[in-house]
Short mmCIF file of C-alpha atoms in Angstrom, two decimals:
data_model
loop_
_atom_site.label_atom_id
_atom_site.label_comp_id
_atom_site.label_asym_id
_atom_site.label_seq_id
_atom_site.Cartn_x
_atom_site.Cartn_y
_atom_site.Cartn_z
CA ALA A 1 0.00 0.01 0.01
CA ALA A 2 2.82 2.38 0.87
CA ALA A 3 4.54 1.68 -2.47
CA MET A 4 1.30 2.33 -4.31
CA GLU A 5 0.77 5.65 -2.48
CA GLU A 6 4.34 6.64 -3.36
CA ALA A 7 3.82 5.78 -7.00
CA THR A 8 0.58 7.77 -7.07
CA ARG A 9 2.32 10.82 -5.58
CA ARG A 10 5.15 10.61 -8.03
CA GLU A 11 2.68 10.45 -10.96
CA ALA A 12 0.72 13.41 -9.57
CA SER A 13 3.99 15.32 -9.17
CA ARG A 14 5.00 14.56 -12.75
CA ARG A 15 1.66 15.72 -14.04
CA LEU A 16 1.86 18.91 -12.03
CA LEU A 17 5.38 19.77 -13.24
CA GLU A 18 4.24 19.18 -16.86
CA ALA A 19 1.23 21.50 -16.36
CA ALA A 20 3.34 24.12 -14.62
CA ALA A 21 5.80 24.14 -17.50
CA ALA A 22 2.98 24.22 -20.10
CA THR A 23 1.51 27.35 -18.44
CA CYS A 24 4.85 29.18 -18.03
CA ARG A 25 4.89 28.84 -14.23
CA GLY A 26 1.17 29.75 -14.29
CA GLN A 27 1.75 32.97 -16.25
CA CYS A 28 0.35 31.81 -19.69
CA GLY A 29 -2.05 29.33 -21.17
CA THR A 30 -5.85 29.27 -21.16
CA GLU A 31 -8.02 29.78 -18.15
CA GLU A 32 -8.99 26.08 -18.40
CA GLU A 33 -5.31 25.04 -18.26
CA ARG A 34 -4.64 27.15 -15.22
CA ARG A 35 -7.73 25.72 -13.52
CA GLU A 36 -6.48 22.23 -14.29
CA THR A 37 -3.06 23.05 -12.77
CA LEU A 38 -4.74 24.31 -9.56
CA TRP A 39 -6.74 21.12 -9.40
CA LEU A 40 -3.56 19.08 -9.70
CA ILE A 41 -2.03 21.08 -6.84
CA GLU A 42 -5.03 20.37 -4.64
CA GLU A 43 -4.84 16.73 -5.51
CA LEU A 44 -1.18 16.67 -4.44
CA GLU A 45 -1.91 18.57 -1.25
CA PHE A 46 -4.54 16.01 -0.32
CA ALA A 47 -1.85 13.32 -0.58
CA ASN A 48 0.76 15.19 1.48
CA PRO A 49 3.08 12.49 2.90
CA THR A 50 4.73 14.69 5.58
CA PRO A 51 2.91 15.26 8.84
CA GLU A 52 3.26 18.77 10.17
CA PRO A 53 5.45 19.80 7.20
CA ALA A 54 6.30 23.31 8.62
CA THR A 55 8.25 21.50 11.34
CA ALA A 56 10.04 19.03 9.02
CA MET A 57 13.23 21.04 8.77
CA ASP A 58 15.23 18.18 7.28
CA LEU A 59 13.04 18.38 4.21
CA LEU A 60 12.06 22.10 4.32
CA GLU A 61 15.55 23.50 4.38
CA GLY A 62 17.66 23.75 1.21
CA GLU A 63 17.55 25.43 -2.18
CA TRP A 64 14.25 25.61 -4.04
CA ARG A 65 13.23 27.02 -7.44
CA LEU A 66 9.76 28.27 -8.24
CA VAL A 67 7.92 26.21 -10.84
CA TYR A 68 4.39 27.60 -10.46
CA ALA A 69 2.65 30.71 -9.12
CA SER A 70 -1.09 31.31 -8.95
CA GLU A 71 -0.36 35.05 -9.50
CA ASP A 72 2.53 37.09 -10.72
CA VAL A 73 5.91 35.38 -10.09
CA THR A 74 7.22 38.42 -8.14
CA ARG A 75 4.51 37.86 -5.52
CA SER A 76 6.31 34.70 -4.37
CA SER A 77 8.33 37.14 -2.23
CA PRO A 78 6.99 37.51 1.33
CA PHE A 79 7.75 41.26 0.94
CA PHE A 80 4.67 41.50 -1.19
CA TRP A 81 2.67 39.47 1.24
CA ALA A 82 3.63 41.99 3.89
CA TRP A 83 2.90 44.94 1.54
CA ARG A 84 -0.64 43.58 1.01
CA ARG A 85 -1.07 43.27 4.72
CA LEU A 86 0.10 46.87 5.24
CA LEU A 87 -2.41 48.22 2.70
CA GLU A 88 -5.25 45.82 3.56
CA GLY A 89 -8.55 47.63 3.25
CA VAL A 90 -7.00 50.80 1.82
CA PRO A 91 -9.00 51.74 -1.31
CA ASP A 92 -7.37 53.04 -4.41
CA PRO A 93 -8.25 56.75 -4.63
CA ASN A 94 -7.42 56.98 -8.32
CA PRO A 95 -10.43 56.28 -10.56
CA VAL A 96 -8.17 55.93 -13.64
CA THR A 97 -6.28 52.94 -12.33
CA ARG A 98 -9.50 51.43 -10.87
CA LEU A 99 -11.06 51.62 -14.30
CA MET A 100 -7.99 50.43 -16.21
CA PHE A 101 -7.29 47.39 -14.09
CA GLY A 102 -10.62 46.63 -12.46
CA THR A 103 -9.12 46.94 -9.02
CA LYS A 104 -10.48 48.39 -5.80
CA ASP A 105 -7.66 48.15 -3.27
CA LEU A 106 -4.60 50.39 -3.52
CA SER A 107 -2.15 47.46 -3.23
CA GLU A 108 -3.69 45.65 -6.15
CA SER A 109 -3.61 48.74 -8.32
CA ILE A 110 0.11 49.22 -7.59
CA PHE A 111 0.71 45.61 -8.47
CA ALA A 112 -1.27 45.89 -11.64
CA VAL A 113 0.75 48.91 -12.77
CA THR A 114 4.12 47.18 -12.21
CA ASP A 115 2.88 43.86 -13.71
CA ASN A 116 1.89 45.61 -16.93
CA LEU A 117 5.19 47.34 -17.64
CA PRO A 118 5.60 46.56 -21.36
CA VAL A 119 9.37 46.15 -21.18
CA ARG A 120 9.57 43.99 -18.03
CA SER A 121 10.46 40.31 -18.02
CA ILE A 122 10.75 37.84 -15.12
CA GLY A 123 13.54 35.29 -14.86
CA GLU A 124 14.35 32.65 -12.30
CA ALA A 125 12.69 32.77 -8.93
CA SER A 126 14.07 30.80 -5.97
CA GLN A 127 14.13 30.41 -2.21
CA SER A 128 16.87 29.37 0.17
CA ILE A 129 15.77 28.09 3.57
CA GLY A 130 18.05 27.34 6.46
CA ALA A 131 19.66 28.61 9.73
CA GLY A 132 16.55 30.57 10.60
CA ARG A 133 16.54 32.53 7.37
CA LEU A 134 14.36 32.35 4.17
CA VAL A 135 15.91 34.24 1.30
CA ASN A 136 13.66 34.87 -1.72
CA ARG A 137 15.15 35.88 -5.04
CA VAL A 138 13.41 36.92 -8.25
CA ALA A 139 15.27 38.07 -11.38
CA VAL A 140 13.58 41.02 -13.08
CA ALA A 141 14.82 42.63 -16.30
CA VAL A 142 13.53 46.07 -17.31
CA PHE A 143 14.61 47.68 -20.61
CA GLY A 144 17.31 50.25 -20.05
CA LEU A 145 17.96 49.15 -16.45
CA GLY A 146 19.37 45.70 -16.98
CA ARG A 147 18.78 42.57 -15.01
CA THR A 148 18.13 42.93 -11.28
CA MET A 149 17.83 40.32 -8.60
CA ILE A 150 15.15 41.31 -6.11
CA THR A 151 16.24 39.73 -2.84
CA THR A 152 14.13 39.57 0.30
CA THR A 153 15.46 38.14 3.54
CA CYS A 154 13.08 36.86 6.24
CA ARG A 155 13.76 35.22 9.53
CA TYR A 156 11.85 32.37 11.08
CA THR A 157 11.85 30.35 14.28
CA GLU A 158 11.53 26.64 13.91
CA PRO A 159 7.97 25.89 15.10
CA ARG A 160 7.52 23.55 17.93
CA LEU A 161 5.15 20.59 17.79
CA ASP A 162 2.01 21.64 19.53
CA PRO A 163 -0.99 19.18 19.50
CA SER A 164 -3.33 21.89 20.63
CA SER A 165 -2.41 24.22 17.75
CA MET A 166 -5.07 24.84 15.10
CA SER A 167 -2.39 25.19 12.37
CA GLY A 168 -1.74 21.45 12.32
CA GLY A 169 1.96 22.00 11.87
CA LEU A 170 1.41 23.60 8.50
CA GLU A 171 2.35 27.25 9.24
CA LEU A 172 5.77 28.84 9.31
CA ALA A 173 5.78 32.40 10.71
CA LEU A 174 8.09 34.73 8.75
CA THR A 175 9.29 38.28 9.56
CA VAL A 176 10.36 40.21 6.47
CA GLU A 177 13.64 41.89 7.44
CA THR A 178 15.17 43.46 4.34
CA THR A 179 14.70 43.80 0.56
CA GLN A 180 17.29 44.85 -1.93
CA ALA A 181 17.84 44.98 -5.67
CA VAL A 182 21.20 43.47 -6.70
CA GLY A 183 22.48 44.11 -10.23
CA GLY A 184 21.01 46.55 -12.76
CA SER A 185 23.25 49.51 -13.43
CA PRO A 186 26.95 48.74 -12.63
CA LEU A 187 27.25 52.31 -11.38
CA ALA A 188 24.57 51.95 -8.74
CA GLU A 189 25.35 50.56 -5.30
CA PRO A 190 22.84 48.02 -3.98
CA VAL A 191 20.48 49.73 -1.63
CA VAL A 192 19.13 47.61 1.28
CA PHE A 193 15.53 48.58 2.12
CA PRO A 194 14.74 48.17 5.83
CA SER A 195 11.46 46.30 5.22
CA GLU A 196 10.87 45.31 8.86
CA SER A 197 11.15 48.90 10.24
CA PHE A 198 9.07 50.34 7.46
CA LEU A 199 6.33 47.68 7.52
CA GLY A 200 6.03 47.42 11.28
CA ALA A 201 3.68 44.70 12.42
CA SER A 202 2.78 44.02 8.76
CA ALA A 203 6.25 42.53 8.32
CA ASP A 204 4.99 39.42 10.06
CA VAL A 205 3.43 37.01 7.56
CA VAL A 206 2.60 33.28 7.56
CA MET A 207 3.69 30.80 5.01
CA ARG A 208 1.44 27.67 5.01
CA VAL A 209 3.25 24.52 3.85
CA THR A 210 0.58 22.29 2.32
CA TYR A 211 2.67 19.68 0.62
CA LEU A 212 6.28 18.59 1.26
CA ASP A 213 8.41 15.73 0.08
CA ASP A 214 12.04 15.30 -0.95
CA THR A 215 11.58 17.06 -4.31
CA LEU A 216 8.44 19.28 -4.19
CA ARG A 217 7.07 21.88 -1.85
CA VAL A 218 3.66 23.64 -2.11
CA VAL A 219 3.07 26.74 0.01
CA ARG A 220 0.25 29.25 0.36
CA ASN A 221 0.09 32.74 1.73
CA ALA A 222 -2.08 32.12 4.80
CA ALA A 223 -3.66 35.54 4.40
CA ASP A 224 -5.14 35.06 0.96
CA ASP A 225 -4.50 31.38 -0.11
CA ARG A 226 -2.42 32.34 -3.13
CA CYS A 227 -0.38 29.30 -4.06
CA PHE A 228 3.30 28.72 -5.03
CA VAL A 229 5.01 25.45 -6.02
CA TYR A 230 8.76 24.87 -5.61
CA ALA A 231 11.00 22.07 -6.87
CA ARG A 232 14.19 21.27 -4.92
CA ALA A 233 17.14 22.71 -6.87
CA SER A 234 19.94 20.72 -5.15
CA SER A 235 20.53 17.99 -2.66
CA GLY A 236 22.02 20.35 -0.07
CA GLY A 237 20.32 21.27 3.17
CA GLY A 238 17.65 18.61 3.16
CA GLY A 239 16.57 15.13 2.26
CA GLY A 240 16.39 13.76 -1.23
CA ARG A 241 17.70 14.60 -4.68
CA GLY A 242 16.91 17.72 -6.59
CA ILE A 243 14.14 17.57 -9.16
CA ASP A 244 16.58 18.43 -11.89
CA GLU A 245 19.40 16.15 -10.91
#
């Protein structure tokens, strides 16, 4: 039975990776294809083999690369989760952007403006987890400015097993510490933005780990259920081989 469950999970993982690639990490394809990918993610979450995955540091830690996002790839960064929290409930006062993008909240209007820059392209997105730090990196290229790596550093404390907790060992509390853009113009010095001091209490966000094995990790922003899928990029810092090895 265990071998059959393992084979079923591996097949579900294969189908999900194929769907994620076919939809450009969730950024292209038809609405039906994206719905199918979300259904595959839910199927995999239901078969999660790791009890209390947010506490399974032997599997959680390591290098991961993003293979799917249910929204713009840049939003895999917890900085944007915190930004949403900071501006939660703040309406967009500009009727032009509300009309253009069909948004109501100021945060979503700001995201829509940056997402629709005609000369912007998004490259690799990854996360490094270990030693109490989660480092999120997203490569962004803007015409005239070159390629920039947007890097956000968060701290976390390894959660303790708590049978009375309602989170079921799924939630990892993060505090967004700093954000910086590395690269771009060779003449510009990297500027480290003090995200934690600027965001205040909004710098505290929660990553819900809904699926975890030796090669795949599915997480959701606990505040809005947006979904991100990662494949292990190397064998370092955790159990199992990388998905691309």
